[in-house]
Coordinates of C-alpha atoms and ligand atoms in Angstrom, one line a residue:
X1 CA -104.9 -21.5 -89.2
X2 CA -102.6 -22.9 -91.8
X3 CA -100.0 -21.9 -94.8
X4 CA -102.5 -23.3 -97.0
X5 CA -104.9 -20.4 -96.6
X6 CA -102.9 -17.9 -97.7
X7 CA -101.1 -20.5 -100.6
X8 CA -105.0 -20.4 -101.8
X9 CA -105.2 -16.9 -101.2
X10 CA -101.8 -16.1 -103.5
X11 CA -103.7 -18.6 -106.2
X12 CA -106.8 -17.0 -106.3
X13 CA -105.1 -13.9 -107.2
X14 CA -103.1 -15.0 -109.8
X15 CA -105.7 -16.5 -111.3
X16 CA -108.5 -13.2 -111.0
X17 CA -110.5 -15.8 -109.2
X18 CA -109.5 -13.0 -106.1
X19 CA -110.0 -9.3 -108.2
X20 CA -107.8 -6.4 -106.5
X21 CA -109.7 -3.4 -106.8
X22 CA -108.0 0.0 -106.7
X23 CA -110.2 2.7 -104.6
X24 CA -107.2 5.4 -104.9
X25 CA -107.6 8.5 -106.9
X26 CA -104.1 9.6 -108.7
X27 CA -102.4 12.2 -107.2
X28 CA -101.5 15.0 -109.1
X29 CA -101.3 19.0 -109.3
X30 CA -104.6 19.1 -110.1
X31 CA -105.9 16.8 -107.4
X32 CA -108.3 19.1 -105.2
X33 CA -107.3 20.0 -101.5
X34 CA -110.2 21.0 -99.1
X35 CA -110.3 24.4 -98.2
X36 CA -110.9 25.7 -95.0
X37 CA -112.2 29.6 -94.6
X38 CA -109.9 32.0 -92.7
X39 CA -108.7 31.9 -89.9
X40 CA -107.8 28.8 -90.5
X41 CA -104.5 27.5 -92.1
X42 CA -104.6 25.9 -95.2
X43 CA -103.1 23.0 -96.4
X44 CA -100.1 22.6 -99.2
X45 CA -101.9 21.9 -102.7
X46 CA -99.7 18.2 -104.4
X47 CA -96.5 19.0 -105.6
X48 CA -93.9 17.5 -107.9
X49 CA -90.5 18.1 -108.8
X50 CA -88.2 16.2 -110.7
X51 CA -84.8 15.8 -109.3
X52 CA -83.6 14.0 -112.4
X53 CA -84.5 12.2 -115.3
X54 CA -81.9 10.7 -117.0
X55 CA -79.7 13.8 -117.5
X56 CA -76.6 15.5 -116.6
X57 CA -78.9 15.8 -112.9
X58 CA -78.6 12.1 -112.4
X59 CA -77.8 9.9 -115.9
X60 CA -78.9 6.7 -114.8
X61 CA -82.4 7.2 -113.0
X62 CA -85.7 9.2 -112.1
X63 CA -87.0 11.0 -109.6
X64 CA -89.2 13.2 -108.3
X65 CA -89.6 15.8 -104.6
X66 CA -92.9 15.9 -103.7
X67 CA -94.6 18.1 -101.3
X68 CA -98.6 17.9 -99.8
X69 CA -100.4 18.1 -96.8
X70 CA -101.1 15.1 -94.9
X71 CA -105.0 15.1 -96.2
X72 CA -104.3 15.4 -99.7
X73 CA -106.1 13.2 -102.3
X74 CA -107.0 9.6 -101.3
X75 CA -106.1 9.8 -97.8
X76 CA -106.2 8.2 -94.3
X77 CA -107.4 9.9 -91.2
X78 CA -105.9 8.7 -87.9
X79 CA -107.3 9.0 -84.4
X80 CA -105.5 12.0 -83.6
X81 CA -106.8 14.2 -86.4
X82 CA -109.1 15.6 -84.4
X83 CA -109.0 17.0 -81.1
X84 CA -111.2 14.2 -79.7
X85 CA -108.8 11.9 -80.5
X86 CA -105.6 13.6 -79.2
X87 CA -104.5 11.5 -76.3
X88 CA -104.3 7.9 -77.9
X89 CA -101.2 7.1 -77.7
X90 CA -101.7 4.3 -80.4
X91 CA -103.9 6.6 -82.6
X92 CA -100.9 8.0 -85.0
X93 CA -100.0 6.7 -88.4
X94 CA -96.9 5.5 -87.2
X95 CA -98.4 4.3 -83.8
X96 CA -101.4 2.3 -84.6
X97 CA -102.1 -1.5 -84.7
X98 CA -101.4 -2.4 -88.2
X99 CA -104.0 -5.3 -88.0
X100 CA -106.7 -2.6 -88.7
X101 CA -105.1 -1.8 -92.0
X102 CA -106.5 -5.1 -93.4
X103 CA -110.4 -5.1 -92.4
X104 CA -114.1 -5.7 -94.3
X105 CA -115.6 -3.5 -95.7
X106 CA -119.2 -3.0 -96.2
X107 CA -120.4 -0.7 -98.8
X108 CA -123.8 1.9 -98.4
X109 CA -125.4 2.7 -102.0
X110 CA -126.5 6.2 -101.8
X111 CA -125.5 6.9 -105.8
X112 CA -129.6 7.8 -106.4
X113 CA -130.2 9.9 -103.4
X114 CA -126.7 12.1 -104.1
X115 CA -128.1 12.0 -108.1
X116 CA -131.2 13.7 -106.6
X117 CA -129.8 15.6 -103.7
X118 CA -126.0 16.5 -103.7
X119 CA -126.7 17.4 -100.2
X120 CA -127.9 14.3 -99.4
X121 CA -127.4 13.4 -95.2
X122 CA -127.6 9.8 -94.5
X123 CA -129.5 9.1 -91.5
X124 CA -129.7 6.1 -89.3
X125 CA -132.7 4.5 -91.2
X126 CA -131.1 4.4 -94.5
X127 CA -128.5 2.3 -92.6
X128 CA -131.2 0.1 -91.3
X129 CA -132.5 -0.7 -94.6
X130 CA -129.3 -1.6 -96.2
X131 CA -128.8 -4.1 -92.8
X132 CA -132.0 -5.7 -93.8
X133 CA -131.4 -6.6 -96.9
X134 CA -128.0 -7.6 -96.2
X135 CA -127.3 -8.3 -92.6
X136 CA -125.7 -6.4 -89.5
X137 CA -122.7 -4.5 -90.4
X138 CA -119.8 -6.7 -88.0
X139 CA -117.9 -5.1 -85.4
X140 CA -114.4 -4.0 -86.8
X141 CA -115.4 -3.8 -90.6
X142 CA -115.6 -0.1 -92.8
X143 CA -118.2 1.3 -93.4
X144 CA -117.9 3.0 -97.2
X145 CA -120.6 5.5 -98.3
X146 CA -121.0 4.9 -102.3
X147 CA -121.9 8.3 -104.4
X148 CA -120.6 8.4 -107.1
X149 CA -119.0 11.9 -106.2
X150 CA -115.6 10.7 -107.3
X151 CA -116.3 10.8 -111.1
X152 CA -116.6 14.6 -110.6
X153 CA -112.5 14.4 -110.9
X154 CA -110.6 17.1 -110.1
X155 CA -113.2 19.5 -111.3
X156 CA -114.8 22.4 -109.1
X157 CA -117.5 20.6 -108.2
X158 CA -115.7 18.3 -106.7
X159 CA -114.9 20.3 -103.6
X160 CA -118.5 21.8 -104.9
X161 CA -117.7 25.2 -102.7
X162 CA -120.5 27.9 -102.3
X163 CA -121.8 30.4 -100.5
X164 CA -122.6 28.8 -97.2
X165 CA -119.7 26.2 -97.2
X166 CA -119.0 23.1 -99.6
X167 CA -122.4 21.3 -101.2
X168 CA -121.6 17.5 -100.5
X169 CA -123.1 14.5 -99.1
X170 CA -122.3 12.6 -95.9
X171 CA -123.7 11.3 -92.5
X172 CA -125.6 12.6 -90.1
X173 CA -125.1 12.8 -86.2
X174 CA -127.3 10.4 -85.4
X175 CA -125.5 7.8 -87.9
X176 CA -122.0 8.4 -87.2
X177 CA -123.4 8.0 -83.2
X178 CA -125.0 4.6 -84.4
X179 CA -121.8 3.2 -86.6
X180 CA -119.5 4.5 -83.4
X181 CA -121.7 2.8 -80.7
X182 CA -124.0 0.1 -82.0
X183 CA -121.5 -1.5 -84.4
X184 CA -118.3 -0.5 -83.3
X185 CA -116.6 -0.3 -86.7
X186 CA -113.5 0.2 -87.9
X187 CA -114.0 3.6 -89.8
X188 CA -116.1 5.6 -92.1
X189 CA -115.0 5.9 -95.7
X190 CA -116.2 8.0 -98.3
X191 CA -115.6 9.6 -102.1
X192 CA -115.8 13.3 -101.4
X193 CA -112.8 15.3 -100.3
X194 CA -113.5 14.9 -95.8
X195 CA -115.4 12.1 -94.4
X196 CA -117.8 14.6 -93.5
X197 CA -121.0 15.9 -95.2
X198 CA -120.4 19.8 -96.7
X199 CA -122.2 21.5 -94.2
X200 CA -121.5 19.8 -91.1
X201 CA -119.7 22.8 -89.6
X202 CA -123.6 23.7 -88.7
X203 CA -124.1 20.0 -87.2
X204 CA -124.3 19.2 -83.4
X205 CA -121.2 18.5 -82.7
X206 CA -119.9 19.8 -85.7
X207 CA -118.2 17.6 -88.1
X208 CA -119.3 14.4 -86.5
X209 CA -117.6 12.1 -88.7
X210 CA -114.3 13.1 -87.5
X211 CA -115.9 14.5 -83.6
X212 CA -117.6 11.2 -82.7
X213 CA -115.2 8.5 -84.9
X214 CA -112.0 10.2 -83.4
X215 CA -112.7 10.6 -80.3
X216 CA -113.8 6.4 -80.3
X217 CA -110.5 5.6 -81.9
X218 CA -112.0 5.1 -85.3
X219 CA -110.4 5.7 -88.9
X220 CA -111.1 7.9 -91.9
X221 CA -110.8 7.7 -95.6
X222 CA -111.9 10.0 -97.9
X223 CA -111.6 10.6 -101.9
X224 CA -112.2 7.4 -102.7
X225 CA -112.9 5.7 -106.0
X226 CA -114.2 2.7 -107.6
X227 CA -116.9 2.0 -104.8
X228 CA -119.2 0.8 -107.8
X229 CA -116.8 -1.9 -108.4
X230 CA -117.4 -3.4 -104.6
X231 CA -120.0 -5.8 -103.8
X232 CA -122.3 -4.6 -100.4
X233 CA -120.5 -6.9 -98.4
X234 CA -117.9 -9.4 -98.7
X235 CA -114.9 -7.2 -99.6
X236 CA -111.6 -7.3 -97.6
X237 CA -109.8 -3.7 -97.4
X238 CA -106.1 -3.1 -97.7
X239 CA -105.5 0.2 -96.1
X240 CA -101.8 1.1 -94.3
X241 CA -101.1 4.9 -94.3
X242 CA -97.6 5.9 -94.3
X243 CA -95.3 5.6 -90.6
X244 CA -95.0 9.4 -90.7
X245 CA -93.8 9.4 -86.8
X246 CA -96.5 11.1 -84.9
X247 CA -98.9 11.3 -88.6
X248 CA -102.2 12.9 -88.2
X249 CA -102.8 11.2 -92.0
X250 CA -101.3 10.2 -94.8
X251 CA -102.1 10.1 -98.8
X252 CA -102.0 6.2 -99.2
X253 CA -103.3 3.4 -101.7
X254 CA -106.5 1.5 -101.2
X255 CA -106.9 -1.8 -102.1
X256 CA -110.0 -4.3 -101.8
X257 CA -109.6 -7.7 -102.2
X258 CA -113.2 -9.1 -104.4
X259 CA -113.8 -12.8 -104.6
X260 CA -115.8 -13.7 -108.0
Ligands
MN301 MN1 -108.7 14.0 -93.8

């Protein structure tokens, strides 16, 4: 391994020859916040306030308090987010090994299905066929779930809430079991608001996208954007959450890295 590497790295993204791709929604007071029914505690919506802004509060300089939960907007899930994952010691924001913060990514196109079906579940074989057209997903990479759900905005159907719980799409059991043990990833990234599909309160275990990653160690990130912009494979993701000391999570910037 040499300097030159990342000299030609540096190059390439000067010259757009390496495109940086943003996958972060902006955060703002509209940006939605999942809502969980009672009993359960909810989480601060995003908020700003200025401090000053050139004024008699401060003449020279801007500024802003801000104030969200940890799982607000485009955000990281750590280890110990979920009971499952609560005794890793090295599974906290501020705790983890920052060499998984910089990992591949490869991207599942389920944009037609979720047009179709917003309650859309993939399942192992749908994983299978995008493997065989473009190979077996690498031990340590992400694995992003593309749906287009992000250019709902901050509208309602965003969070898409009815009746029986939130309508959105995500994985099933059986593929978050696969990802987890037959290609040990990294994490599980998607565009809705949890890495987990609407109704999987009603799956066995519930909420396997944060029950089975968790409790192997693995990361979350969830209201992304841009997915259309990544290839299927080939992407290198840039994705450190904040050092919160003892974080379950953090709002963060997500960068890919695209050659050509
Ligand atoms: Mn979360």
């Amino acid at each position: 391994m040499s300097a030159t590497l990342l000299t030609q790295l540096a190059e390439a993204i000067a010259t757009n020859a390496v495109r940086v791709v943003d996958l972060t929604q902006t955060l703002r007071p509209s940006t939605p916040v999942i809502q969980l029914p009672p009993p359960f505690a909810p989480s601060n919506p995003f908020t700003i306030t200025e401090i000053s802004h050139y004024d008699e509060r401060g003449p020279g300089w801007y500024w802003n308090n801000l104030s969200m939960g940890e799982h607000t907007g485009t955000h990281f899930d750590a280890p110990v987010h979920w009971v499952t994952g609560q005794h890793y010691a090295d599974g906290f924001t501020d705790t983890l090994p920052v060499q998984r913060f910089v990992a591949p990514a490869c991207v599942i196109d389920c944009t037609k299905e979720v047009e179709a079906d917003e309650r859309f579940v993939m399942e192992p074989s749908h994983i299978e066929a995008w493997e065989k057209q473009h190979g077996k997903i690498p031990a340590g990479a992400w694995v992003l779930m593309r749906t287009g759900w992000s250019k709902r905005g901050d509208s309602p159907a965003f969070l898409n809430g009815k009746e029986d719980g939130p309508h959105s799409p995500g994985p099933s059991t059986a593929a978050v079991t696969f990802l987890v043990n037959e290609r040990d990833v990294n994490g599980w990234g998607v565009e809705a608001v949890g890495t987990d599909h609407g109704q999987a309160y009603a799956f066995e275990p519930a909420f396997p996208a944060h029950h089975l990653m968790h409790g192997a160690k693995k990361l979350g990130l969830a209201s992304l954007c841009n997915l259309d912009q990544l290839p299927p494979t080939g992407a290198l993701l840039i994705t450190p959450p904040l050092k919160i000391e003892k974080g379950s999570g953090s709002p963060l910037r997500v960068l890919a890295l695209v050659a050509g």
